[in-house]
Amino acid sequence: MEEQRGHSGPSETLYRLISTASPLLFLLFWEGLVQVGWLDYRFFPPPSTVLTVFGRLLLSGELWNHLSISLLRVLAGFALGALPAVALGLLMGWFRGLHAFIDPLVAATYPVPKIALLPLFLILFGLGETTKIVTIAVAVFFLVLISTVNGVRQIEPVLIEAGQSYGARGWRLFYKVILPASLPAIFTGLRLGLGVALLVIVGAEFVAANRGIGYLIWISWSTLAVNKMYVGLVTIALLGLLSTRGLEYLRQRLMPWAQDFHTPR
Amino acid sequence: MSASITIRDVGKRYQSRQGEVVALADVNLTVQAGEFMCIVGPSGCGKSTLLRMLAGIGSYDAGSIDLGSGAGGSRPLTAMVFQEYALFPWRTVLENVAFGLEMRNVPRQARRAVALDYLAKVGLARFAGAFPHQLSGGMKQRVAIARALATGPDILLMDEPFAALDAQTRYLMQEELLRIWEAERKTVVYITHSLEEAVLLGDRVALMTARPGRIKEVYPIDLPRPRHLALRTTVEFNRLVQTIWDDLVEEVNAAREQEWGVGPAQEGTARMTPREEKEWKSKEATAAHPKPYTG
Ligand SMILES: Nc1ncnc2c1ncn2[C@@H]1O[C@H](COP(=O)(O)OP(=O)(O)O)[C@@H](O)[C@H]1O
Ligand SMILES: [Mg+2]
């Protein structure tokens, strides 16, 4: 603890300041290049213009119209994929037979980029919401499943022995020891899953939607409304940032005991 | 309060990728109710295997283990203290100590009260709300001991509990354990690789052979109680350590041969080089002259 204090203090705030300043400097630099005319404003509109358009779309409700449906799809798909993945992952981690049975199937299908399954789901479910939600769910499912399985398998055996020696057996051992012990790994899976959900939703909305942030980006590009396209990009970037930060906050609240793990900042 | 232990002809084999390992063969040992039994032996001879069986988390494939009887004729309660502490990182110190009681469906308020009581006994009441990762090694092991004692076990099982601690902390913990045990007089089976520790703590010391482990000899330690670290400087103490060492060294060499395939030595020569033997002993010897313990 003493050591940590040595590292934080003034220098920590300084680094934080530098980290905040760098994106701002980048935007200023960009703005400057466009103003001077070294960057073509038709393809690289200055940040100030993007911000203005962002505000206009926000106030008119157009942005929210796209954002809300994207959020809905992401959350529905996320829940649909993550919940069964955690349940199955815990079981696979614990029961070696089940693992032996299912793992080859996972290993064979996992490398397929999930967005490549979109045409298949379009055939199966049509152009409605189901297709997009299912595509996200599948992508999330694999990441959360794999993390959860690893989480259970990496539990220190002595923790399980300790649980058993104090009388935790069967179902109780499961939710008093195995579940909490794998929680950090499950959380890592959820974080990765949310990231990939954002990736997939944009891709899916490019081709199979008439609302949503992905659709906004795509339609703006095809109509050469470059400013709007940038608004879409900024929105999706903010969404990624917010969800990562939100999950990290949640993790610290729910698992103050878990050692810090790598989070892209 | 405490129960006796009778181990008869117990054997255990492990199947591993390299083939079958006979960990234990014909282990016979009796521990009286309220006795402090120390077990020493070369590493890999099956000490932990034996202790896990007593804790009810390991199976054996020959012989029998009789734990006497606990309250109301039920299986006596055992509680295990692991070398690696094995605290649950997601539980606060208090919740860790209360774990055993929770598994026995003791109501929340009652188990918290008992847990706090034992935390106070190991001097950690202040840390009830902390998480294990915030504690030092010595503190973690004290929590683990409190967790074991809080369940009110008939038999306390300890597997090299202080091996990972630095020397000073180890001395303090030994004194503390002596104090607690002399007050409660539980049946204790205590595994250690330190002969000093075994002689300091134990009523008897059982010496195990190299794998397959069996009990080679049991030494009564007739040193007066209450015991303190100062005992280590007495002639009687050191004579006992030396006696056990003389029998142990053969087993250590045998175990080394198994492990690294050190070639067959000529009859009558120690397979440890004199220098190695000196090192082995000096580790023990540093423990023989501890700094005076105050407080
Ligand atoms: N789960 C296991 N599978 C296979 N072999 C094991 C297992 N546990 C212990 N062994 C082997 O059994 C022997 C005794 O181990 P252990 O009881 O841990 O010894 P000790 O505690 O005396 O050092 C060792 O040779 C060890 O490699
Ligand atoms: Mg061991």
Coordinates of C-alpha atoms and ligand atoms in Angstrom, one line a residue:
Chain A
M1 CA 0.0 0.0 0.0
E2 CA 2.8 2.3 0.9
E3 CA 4.4 1.5 -2.4
Q4 CA 1.3 2.3 -4.3
R5 CA 1.1 5.7 -2.7
G6 CA 4.6 6.4 -3.9
H7 CA 3.5 5.8 -7.5
S8 CA 0.3 7.7 -7.4
G9 CA 0.1 11.2 -6.0
P10 CA 1.0 14.1 -8.2
S11 CA 2.5 12.1 -11.1
E12 CA -0.7 10.0 -11.4
T13 CA -2.8 13.1 -11.9
L14 CA -0.2 14.4 -14.4
Y15 CA -0.5 11.2 -16.5
R16 CA -4.3 11.5 -16.4
L17 CA -4.0 15.1 -17.6
I18 CA -1.8 14.0 -20.5
S19 CA -4.3 11.3 -21.4
T20 CA -7.1 13.8 -21.5
A21 CA -5.1 16.3 -23.4
S22 CA -4.0 14.0 -26.2
P23 CA -7.3 13.5 -27.9
L24 CA -8.1 17.2 -27.6
L25 CA -4.7 18.1 -29.2
F26 CA -5.4 15.6 -31.9
L27 CA -8.8 17.3 -32.7
L28 CA -7.2 20.7 -32.6
F29 CA -4.5 19.6 -35.0
W30 CA -7.2 18.2 -37.3
E31 CA -9.2 21.3 -37.1
G32 CA -6.1 23.3 -37.9
L33 CA -5.2 21.2 -40.9
V34 CA -8.7 21.6 -42.4
Q35 CA -8.7 25.4 -41.8
V36 CA -5.4 25.8 -43.4
G37 CA -6.6 23.8 -46.3
W38 CA -4.2 20.8 -46.1
L39 CA -7.0 18.4 -45.4
D40 CA -10.0 18.2 -47.8
Y41 CA -13.0 19.3 -45.8
R42 CA -15.3 17.2 -48.1
F43 CA -13.8 14.0 -46.7
F44 CA -12.4 15.2 -43.4
P45 CA -14.8 17.8 -42.1
P46 CA -13.4 19.8 -39.2
P47 CA -14.4 18.6 -35.8
S48 CA -16.2 21.8 -35.2
T49 CA -18.6 21.1 -38.1
V50 CA -19.1 17.5 -37.0
L51 CA -20.0 18.8 -33.5
T52 CA -22.5 21.2 -35.0
V53 CA -24.2 18.5 -37.0
F54 CA -24.1 16.2 -34.1
G55 CA -26.0 18.8 -32.0
R56 CA -28.5 19.4 -34.8
L57 CA -29.2 15.6 -35.2
L58 CA -29.5 15.2 -31.5
L59 CA -32.0 18.1 -31.1
S60 CA -34.1 17.0 -34.1
G61 CA -34.4 13.5 -32.6
E62 CA -32.9 11.9 -35.7
L63 CA -29.9 10.7 -33.8
W64 CA -31.9 9.2 -31.0
N65 CA -34.1 7.5 -33.5
H66 CA -31.1 5.6 -34.8
L67 CA -29.3 5.2 -31.5
S68 CA -32.3 3.8 -29.6
I69 CA -33.0 1.0 -32.0
S70 CA -29.3 0.1 -32.1
L71 CA -29.1 0.0 -28.3
L72 CA -32.2 -2.1 -28.2
R73 CA -30.7 -4.7 -30.6
V74 CA -27.4 -4.7 -28.8
L75 CA -28.9 -5.2 -25.3
A76 CA -31.4 -7.8 -26.5
G77 CA -28.7 -9.7 -28.4
F78 CA -26.3 -9.3 -25.5
A79 CA -28.7 -10.8 -23.0
L80 CA -29.8 -13.5 -25.4
G81 CA -26.2 -14.6 -25.9
A82 CA -24.6 -14.0 -22.5
L83 CA -27.0 -15.7 -20.2
P84 CA -27.0 -19.1 -21.8
A85 CA -23.2 -18.8 -22.3
V86 CA -22.6 -18.2 -18.6
A87 CA -24.8 -21.1 -17.6
L88 CA -23.4 -23.5 -20.2
G89 CA -19.8 -22.3 -19.5
L90 CA -20.1 -23.0 -15.8
L91 CA -21.4 -26.5 -16.5
M92 CA -18.8 -27.2 -19.1
G93 CA -16.0 -25.9 -16.8
W94 CA -17.2 -28.2 -14.1
F95 CA -18.2 -31.4 -15.9
R96 CA -15.4 -32.7 -17.9
G97 CA -17.6 -35.0 -19.9
L98 CA -19.8 -32.1 -21.1
H99 CA -16.6 -30.2 -21.9
A100 CA -15.2 -33.1 -24.0
F101 CA -18.5 -33.3 -25.9
I102 CA -19.1 -29.6 -26.6
D103 CA -15.6 -28.2 -26.9
P104 CA -14.9 -29.6 -30.4
L105 CA -18.1 -28.0 -31.6
V106 CA -17.1 -24.7 -30.2
A107 CA -13.5 -25.0 -31.5
A108 CA -14.9 -25.7 -35.0
T109 CA -17.4 -22.9 -35.1
Y110 CA -15.7 -20.2 -33.1
P111 CA -13.3 -19.0 -35.8
V112 CA -16.1 -18.2 -38.2
P113 CA -16.6 -14.4 -38.1
K114 CA -20.2 -14.1 -36.8
I115 CA -21.1 -11.4 -39.2
A116 CA -20.5 -13.9 -42.0
L117 CA -23.5 -15.8 -40.6
L118 CA -25.8 -12.8 -41.3
P119 CA -27.0 -14.1 -44.7
L120 CA -27.9 -17.4 -43.1
F121 CA -29.9 -15.7 -40.4
L122 CA -31.5 -13.5 -43.1
I123 CA -32.8 -16.7 -44.8
L124 CA -33.9 -18.1 -41.5
F125 CA -35.4 -15.1 -39.8
G126 CA -36.0 -12.6 -42.6
L127 CA -35.3 -8.9 -42.5
G128 CA -36.9 -8.2 -39.1
E129 CA -35.2 -7.5 -35.7
T130 CA -34.7 -11.2 -35.0
T131 CA -31.9 -11.5 -37.5
K132 CA -29.9 -8.7 -36.0
I133 CA -30.5 -9.8 -32.4
V134 CA -29.6 -13.4 -33.2
T135 CA -26.4 -12.4 -35.0
I136 CA -25.2 -10.4 -32.0
A137 CA -26.3 -13.1 -29.6
V138 CA -24.2 -15.7 -31.4
A139 CA -21.1 -13.5 -31.3
V140 CA -21.5 -12.7 -27.7
F141 CA -22.3 -16.3 -26.8
F142 CA -19.0 -17.6 -28.0
L143 CA -16.8 -15.0 -26.2
V144 CA -18.7 -15.3 -22.9
L145 CA -18.8 -19.1 -23.1
I146 CA -15.0 -19.4 -23.7
S147 CA -14.2 -16.9 -20.9
T148 CA -16.5 -18.7 -18.5
V149 CA -15.2 -22.1 -19.2
N150 CA -11.6 -20.9 -18.7
G151 CA -12.7 -19.1 -15.5
V152 CA -14.0 -22.3 -14.0
R153 CA -11.1 -24.4 -15.1
Q154 CA -8.6 -22.0 -13.8
I155 CA -10.0 -22.0 -10.2
E156 CA -7.2 -23.0 -7.8
P157 CA -8.0 -26.5 -6.8
V158 CA -7.2 -25.7 -3.2
L159 CA -10.1 -23.3 -3.1
I160 CA -12.4 -26.1 -4.1
E161 CA -10.8 -28.4 -1.6
A162 CA -11.3 -25.7 1.1
G163 CA -14.9 -25.4 0.2
Q164 CA -15.4 -29.1 0.3
S165 CA -13.5 -29.6 3.5
Y166 CA -15.9 -27.1 5.2
G167 CA -18.9 -29.0 4.0
A168 CA -19.8 -27.3 0.7
R169 CA -21.0 -30.0 -1.6
G170 CA -23.0 -30.2 -4.8
W171 CA -25.1 -27.2 -5.7
R172 CA -23.8 -25.3 -2.7
L173 CA -20.2 -25.8 -3.7
F174 CA -21.3 -24.5 -7.1
Y175 CA -22.8 -21.2 -6.0
K176 CA -20.7 -20.6 -3.0
V177 CA -17.3 -21.3 -4.5
I178 CA -17.2 -22.1 -8.2
L179 CA -19.5 -19.2 -9.3
P180 CA -17.8 -16.4 -7.3
A181 CA -14.3 -17.8 -8.2
S182 CA -15.1 -17.6 -11.9
L183 CA -16.8 -14.2 -11.7
P184 CA -13.8 -12.1 -12.8
A185 CA -13.3 -14.3 -15.9
I186 CA -17.0 -14.2 -16.7
F187 CA -16.8 -10.4 -16.4
T188 CA -13.9 -10.3 -18.8
G189 CA -16.1 -12.3 -21.2
L190 CA -19.0 -9.9 -20.9
R191 CA -16.7 -7.0 -21.6
L192 CA -15.3 -8.6 -24.7
G193 CA -18.8 -9.6 -25.7
L194 CA -20.2 -6.1 -25.4
G195 CA -17.3 -4.9 -27.6
V196 CA -18.0 -7.4 -30.3
A197 CA -21.8 -6.7 -30.1
L198 CA -21.1 -3.1 -31.1
L199 CA -19.0 -4.3 -34.0
V200 CA -21.6 -6.7 -35.2
I201 CA -24.5 -4.4 -34.9
V202 CA -22.9 -1.8 -37.1
G203 CA -22.0 -4.4 -39.7
A204 CA -25.5 -5.9 -39.6
E205 CA -27.2 -2.5 -39.9
F206 CA -25.0 -1.6 -42.9
V207 CA -26.8 -4.2 -45.0
A208 CA -29.9 -5.3 -43.3
A209 CA -31.7 -2.4 -41.6
N210 CA -33.4 0.9 -42.3
R211 CA -32.8 2.4 -38.9
G212 CA -29.8 2.3 -36.5
I213 CA -26.4 3.8 -36.2
G214 CA -24.9 1.4 -38.7
Y215 CA -27.6 2.4 -41.2
L216 CA -27.0 6.1 -40.5
I217 CA -23.3 5.7 -41.3
W218 CA -24.0 3.6 -44.4
I219 CA -26.8 5.8 -45.9
S220 CA -24.8 8.9 -45.1
W221 CA -21.8 7.5 -47.0
S222 CA -24.0 6.5 -50.0
T223 CA -25.6 9.9 -50.2
L224 CA -22.2 11.6 -49.6
A225 CA -23.5 13.3 -46.4
V226 CA -20.1 13.0 -44.9
N227 CA -20.8 15.1 -41.9
K228 CA -23.6 12.8 -40.8
M229 CA -21.4 9.8 -41.4
Y230 CA -18.9 11.3 -39.0
V231 CA -21.7 11.8 -36.5
G232 CA -22.4 8.1 -36.7
L233 CA -18.8 7.2 -36.2
V234 CA -18.5 9.5 -33.2
T235 CA -21.6 8.0 -31.7
I236 CA -20.5 4.5 -32.0
A237 CA -17.1 5.4 -30.6
L238 CA -18.7 7.1 -27.6
L239 CA -20.9 4.1 -27.1
G240 CA -17.9 1.8 -27.0
L241 CA -16.1 4.1 -24.5
L242 CA -19.2 4.4 -22.3
S243 CA -19.9 0.7 -22.2
T244 CA -16.3 -0.2 -21.4
R245 CA -16.2 2.4 -18.6
G246 CA -19.6 1.4 -17.3
L247 CA -18.7 -2.2 -17.1
E248 CA -15.4 -1.4 -15.4
Y249 CA -17.3 0.7 -12.8
L250 CA -19.7 -2.1 -12.3
R251 CA -16.8 -4.5 -11.8
Q252 CA -15.3 -2.4 -9.2
R253 CA -18.6 -2.1 -7.4
L254 CA -19.5 -5.8 -7.6
M255 CA -16.0 -7.2 -7.2
P256 CA -13.9 -4.9 -5.1
W257 CA -11.8 -8.0 -4.2
A258 CA -10.8 -8.9 -7.7
Q259 CA -7.3 -7.7 -8.7
D260 CA -7.3 -5.3 -11.5
F261 CA -7.1 -6.8 -15.0
H262 CA -6.3 -5.3 -18.3
T263 CA -8.8 -2.9 -19.5
P264 CA -8.2 -0.9 -22.7
R265 CA -8.5 2.7 -21.5
Chain B
M1 CA -14.7 -31.5 21.8
S2 CA -12.0 -33.6 20.4
A3 CA -11.9 -37.0 18.8
S4 CA -9.3 -39.7 18.3
I5 CA -8.0 -40.9 15.0
T6 CA -7.2 -44.5 14.0
I7 CA -5.5 -45.1 10.7
R8 CA -5.2 -48.8 9.8
D9 CA -3.3 -50.2 6.8
V10 CA -4.3 -47.3 4.6
G11 CA -3.0 -47.3 1.0
K12 CA -3.4 -44.9 -1.9
R13 CA -2.5 -45.0 -5.5
Y14 CA -2.7 -42.2 -8.0
Q15 CA -3.1 -42.8 -11.7
S16 CA -1.1 -40.3 -13.6
R17 CA 0.1 -39.9 -17.2
Q18 CA 3.5 -41.3 -16.2
G19 CA 1.8 -44.4 -14.8
E20 CA 0.8 -45.4 -11.3
V21 CA 2.1 -43.7 -8.2
V22 CA 1.8 -45.5 -5.0
A23 CA 1.6 -42.6 -2.6
L24 CA 0.8 -44.5 0.6
A25 CA 1.2 -48.1 1.6
D26 CA 0.1 -49.6 4.9
V27 CA 0.0 -46.5 7.0
N28 CA -0.8 -47.2 10.6
L29 CA -1.2 -44.4 13.1
T30 CA -3.3 -43.6 16.1
V31 CA -3.8 -40.1 17.5
Q32 CA -5.3 -39.8 20.9
A33 CA -8.2 -37.3 21.6
G34 CA -6.7 -34.0 22.4
E35 CA -3.2 -34.9 21.2
F36 CA -1.0 -32.7 19.1
M37 CA 0.5 -35.0 16.5
C38 CA 3.1 -33.8 14.1
I39 CA 4.0 -35.6 10.9
V40 CA 7.3 -35.1 9.2
G41 CA 8.8 -36.8 6.1
P42 CA 10.5 -36.1 2.8
S43 CA 8.5 -34.1 0.3
G44 CA 6.3 -36.2 -2.0
C45 CA 6.0 -39.0 0.6
G46 CA 2.2 -38.6 0.8
K47 CA 1.7 -36.3 3.9
S48 CA -0.8 -34.1 2.2
T49 CA -2.5 -37.1 0.7
L50 CA -3.0 -38.6 4.2
L51 CA -4.3 -35.3 5.6
R52 CA -6.8 -34.8 2.8
M53 CA -8.2 -38.2 3.6
L54 CA -8.7 -37.2 7.2
A55 CA -10.4 -34.1 6.0
G56 CA -12.8 -36.2 4.0
I57 CA -11.8 -34.7 0.7
G58 CA -9.5 -37.5 -0.5
S59 CA -10.3 -41.2 -1.1
Y60 CA -8.1 -44.1 -0.1
D61 CA -8.2 -47.5 -1.7
A62 CA -7.0 -49.8 1.1
G63 CA -7.4 -49.9 4.9
S64 CA -9.6 -47.9 7.1
I65 CA -9.7 -44.6 8.9
D66 CA -11.7 -44.3 12.1
L67 CA -12.3 -40.8 13.5
G68 CA -13.9 -41.9 16.7
S69 CA -17.1 -40.0 17.1
G70 CA -18.1 -36.3 17.4
A71 CA -21.0 -34.7 19.1
G72 CA -24.0 -37.0 19.2
G73 CA -22.2 -39.9 17.6
S74 CA -21.9 -38.2 14.2
R75 CA -18.8 -38.0 12.1
P76 CA -16.4 -35.8 14.0
L77 CA -15.9 -32.4 12.5
T78 CA -12.6 -31.8 10.9
A79 CA -11.2 -28.4 9.9
M80 CA -8.3 -28.0 7.5
V81 CA -5.7 -25.2 7.4
F82 CA -3.9 -25.2 4.0
Q83 CA -0.3 -24.2 3.3
E84 CA -1.6 -21.8 0.6
Y85 CA -4.1 -20.3 3.1
A86 CA -6.9 -21.1 0.6
L87 CA -9.0 -18.1 1.7
F88 CA -11.9 -17.1 -0.6
P89 CA -10.8 -13.9 -2.2
W90 CA -14.4 -12.8 -2.8
R91 CA -15.3 -13.0 0.9
T92 CA -14.3 -10.5 3.5
V93 CA -12.2 -11.7 6.4
L94 CA -15.3 -12.1 8.5
E95 CA -17.2 -14.0 5.9
N96 CA -14.2 -16.3 5.3
V97 CA -14.1 -17.1 9.0
A98 CA -17.8 -17.7 9.1
F99 CA -17.8 -20.0 6.0
G100 CA -17.8 -23.3 7.8
L101 CA -20.6 -22.3 10.0
E102 CA -22.6 -21.0 7.0
M103 CA -22.2 -24.4 5.4
R104 CA -23.7 -25.9 8.6
N105 CA -26.7 -23.5 8.4
V106 CA -25.8 -21.6 11.5
P107 CA -28.0 -18.4 11.4
R108 CA -26.3 -15.3 10.1
Q109 CA -26.1 -13.3 13.4
A110 CA -24.8 -16.3 15.4
R111 CA -22.1 -17.2 12.9
R112 CA -20.9 -13.6 12.7
A113 CA -20.6 -13.5 16.5
V114 CA -18.6 -16.7 16.6
A115 CA -16.4 -15.5 13.7
L116 CA -15.7 -12.2 15.3
D117 CA -14.8 -14.0 18.5
Y118 CA -12.2 -16.1 16.8
L119 CA -10.9 -13.2 14.8
A120 CA -10.3 -11.5 18.1
K121 CA -8.4 -14.5 19.3
V122 CA -6.0 -14.3 16.4
G123 CA -5.8 -10.5 16.8
L124 CA -7.5 -9.6 13.6
A125 CA -10.9 -8.2 14.7
R126 CA -10.0 -4.9 13.2
F127 CA -9.7 -6.5 9.8
A128 CA -13.1 -8.1 9.8
G129 CA -14.2 -6.1 6.8
A130 CA -11.0 -6.4 4.8
F131 CA -10.5 -8.7 1.8
P132 CA -7.8 -11.3 1.8
H133 CA -5.7 -9.6 -0.8
Q134 CA -5.3 -6.6 1.6
L135 CA -3.6 -8.8 4.2
S136 CA 0.0 -10.0 4.6
G137 CA 0.8 -13.7 4.5
G138 CA 0.9 -14.1 8.3
M139 CA -2.4 -12.3 8.6
K140 CA -4.0 -14.5 5.9
Q141 CA -2.8 -17.6 7.7
R142 CA -4.3 -16.3 11.0
V143 CA -7.6 -15.8 9.2
A144 CA -7.3 -19.4 7.9
I145 CA -6.7 -20.7 11.4
A146 CA -9.6 -18.6 12.8
R147 CA -11.8 -20.1 10.0
A148 CA -10.8 -23.6 11.0
L149 CA -11.3 -23.0 14.8
A150 CA -14.6 -21.1 14.3
T151 CA -16.3 -24.3 13.1
G152 CA -15.6 -25.8 16.5
P153 CA -13.8 -28.8 15.0
D154 CA -13.2 -32.1 16.9
I155 CA -10.0 -32.4 14.8
L156 CA -7.8 -29.7 13.5
L157 CA -5.7 -30.6 10.4
M158 CA -2.8 -28.4 9.4
D159 CA -0.7 -28.9 6.3
E160 CA 2.6 -27.0 6.5
P161 CA 0.6 -23.9 7.6
F162 CA 3.6 -21.7 8.3
A163 CA 6.0 -22.9 5.6
A164 CA 5.4 -19.9 3.4
L165 CA 5.9 -17.3 6.1
D166 CA 9.1 -15.5 6.9
A167 CA 11.0 -16.7 9.9
Q168 CA 10.0 -13.9 12.3
T169 CA 6.3 -14.2 11.5
R170 CA 6.6 -18.0 11.8
Y171 CA 7.9 -17.7 15.4
L172 CA 5.0 -15.5 16.3
M173 CA 2.5 -17.8 14.7
Q174 CA 4.0 -20.8 16.5
E175 CA 3.7 -19.1 19.8
E176 CA 0.2 -18.1 19.0
L177 CA -0.8 -21.6 17.9
L178 CA 0.7 -23.0 21.1
R179 CA -1.3 -20.5 23.2
I180 CA -4.6 -21.3 21.4
W181 CA -4.0 -25.0 21.4
E182 CA -3.0 -25.2 25.1
A183 CA -6.3 -23.4 25.8
E184 CA -8.5 -25.6 23.6
R185 CA -6.7 -29.0 23.5
K186 CA -8.1 -30.1 20.2
T187 CA -6.9 -33.1 18.5
V188 CA -4.4 -31.7 16.0
V189 CA -2.6 -33.4 13.1
Y190 CA 0.1 -31.0 12.0
I191 CA 2.3 -31.6 8.9
T192 CA 5.6 -29.8 8.7
H193 CA 9.0 -30.1 7.1
S194 CA 10.7 -28.4 10.0
L195 CA 11.8 -30.8 12.7
E196 CA 12.3 -27.8 15.0
E197 CA 8.6 -27.0 14.6
A198 CA 7.5 -30.5 15.0
V199 CA 9.4 -30.9 18.3
L200 CA 8.3 -27.5 19.6
L201 CA 4.6 -28.1 18.9
G202 CA 4.0 -31.8 19.1
D203 CA 3.1 -34.3 21.8
R204 CA 4.5 -36.9 19.4
V205 CA 6.2 -36.7 16.1
A206 CA 5.5 -39.3 13.4
L207 CA 8.2 -39.8 10.8
M208 CA 7.1 -41.0 7.3
T209 CA 9.3 -42.9 4.9
A210 CA 10.0 -41.9 1.3
R211 CA 7.3 -42.9 -1.2
P212 CA 5.3 -45.1 -0.8
G213 CA 4.8 -43.4 2.5
R214 CA 4.3 -45.3 5.7
I215 CA 4.9 -44.5 9.3
K216 CA 8.5 -45.3 10.1
E217 CA 8.7 -44.2 13.7
V218 CA 6.8 -42.3 16.2
Y219 CA 8.7 -40.2 18.8
P220 CA 7.2 -39.1 22.0
I221 CA 8.1 -35.5 22.9
D222 CA 8.1 -35.3 26.6
L223 CA 8.8 -31.7 27.0
P224 CA 6.8 -29.7 29.6
R225 CA 3.9 -27.5 28.6
P226 CA 3.1 -24.7 28.3
R227 CA 5.9 -24.5 25.7
H228 CA 7.6 -21.4 24.4
L229 CA 10.2 -20.6 21.8
A230 CA 12.9 -20.5 24.5
L231 CA 12.6 -24.3 24.5
R232 CA 14.6 -24.4 21.3
T233 CA 17.8 -23.6 23.1
T234 CA 17.6 -26.5 25.5
V235 CA 19.8 -29.6 25.2
E236 CA 16.8 -31.9 25.4
F237 CA 15.1 -30.2 22.5
N238 CA 18.1 -30.4 20.3
R239 CA 18.8 -34.0 21.2
L240 CA 15.2 -34.8 20.0
V241 CA 15.7 -32.9 16.8
Q242 CA 19.0 -34.7 16.1
T243 CA 17.5 -38.1 16.8
I244 CA 14.7 -37.6 14.4
W245 CA 17.0 -36.1 11.8
D246 CA 19.3 -39.1 11.9
D247 CA 16.3 -41.3 10.9
L248 CA 14.9 -38.7 8.4
V249 CA 18.1 -38.3 6.4
E250 CA 17.9 -41.8 4.9
E251 CA 14.3 -41.1 3.8
V252 CA 15.2 -37.7 2.3
N253 CA 18.0 -39.4 0.3
A254 CA 15.7 -42.1 -0.8
A255 CA 13.1 -39.5 -1.9
R256 CA 15.8 -37.6 -3.8
E257 CA 16.8 -40.8 -5.6
Q258 CA 13.2 -41.3 -6.7
E259 CA 12.8 -37.7 -7.8
W260 CA 16.1 -37.2 -9.7
G261 CA 17.3 -40.7 -10.1
V262 CA 20.5 -40.0 -8.2
G263 CA 22.6 -43.1 -8.8
P264 CA 22.9 -45.8 -6.2
A265 CA 25.4 -44.7 -3.6
Q266 CA 27.9 -47.0 -2.0
E267 CA 26.9 -48.8 1.1
G268 CA 27.4 -46.6 4.1
T269 CA 27.9 -43.3 2.5
A270 CA 25.4 -40.5 3.0
R271 CA 23.8 -39.6 -0.3
M272 CA 23.6 -36.0 0.6
T273 CA 26.9 -34.4 0.2
P274 CA 28.3 -33.1 3.5
R275 CA 27.7 -29.6 2.3
E276 CA 24.1 -30.2 1.4
E277 CA 23.5 -31.8 4.7
K278 CA 24.9 -28.8 6.4
E279 CA 22.7 -26.5 4.5
W280 CA 19.6 -28.6 5.2
K281 CA 20.5 -28.5 8.9
S282 CA 21.5 -24.9 9.0
K283 CA 18.0 -24.0 7.8
E284 CA 16.7 -25.8 10.8
A285 CA 19.4 -24.4 13.0
T286 CA 18.6 -20.8 12.4
A287 CA 15.2 -21.6 13.9
A288 CA 17.0 -22.9 17.0
H289 CA 18.2 -19.5 18.1
P290 CA 15.4 -17.2 17.6
K291 CA 15.5 -13.6 18.7
P292 CA 14.0 -13.3 22.1
Y293 CA 10.2 -13.1 21.8
T294 CA 8.7 -10.2 23.6
G295 CA 5.0 -9.5 23.9
Ligands
LIG1 N1 -3.8 -35.7 -7.7 C1 -2.7 -36.4 -7.9 N2 -2.5 -37.1 -9.0 C2 -1.4 -37.9 -9.2 N3 -0.4 -37.9 -8.3 C3 -0.5 -37.2 -7.2 C4 -1.7 -36.4 -6.9 N4 -1.5 -35.9 -5.7 C5 -0.3 -36.3 -5.2 N5 0.3 -37.1 -6.1 C6 1.6 -37.8 -5.9 O1 1.5 -38.5 -4.7 C7 2.7 -38.3 -4.0 C8 2.4 -37.8 -2.6 O2 2.0 -36.4 -2.7 P1 1.7 -35.5 -1.5 O3 0.7 -36.2 -0.6 O4 1.3 -34.2 -1.9 O5 3.1 -35.5 -0.7 P2 3.7 -34.5 0.4 O6 2.6 -33.7 0.9 O7 4.2 -35.5 1.4 O8 4.8 -33.7 -0.2 C9 3.6 -37.4 -4.8 O9 4.5 -38.2 -5.5 C10 2.7 -36.7 -5.7 O10 3.3 -36.5 -7.0
MG2 MG 2.3 -31.6 0.9

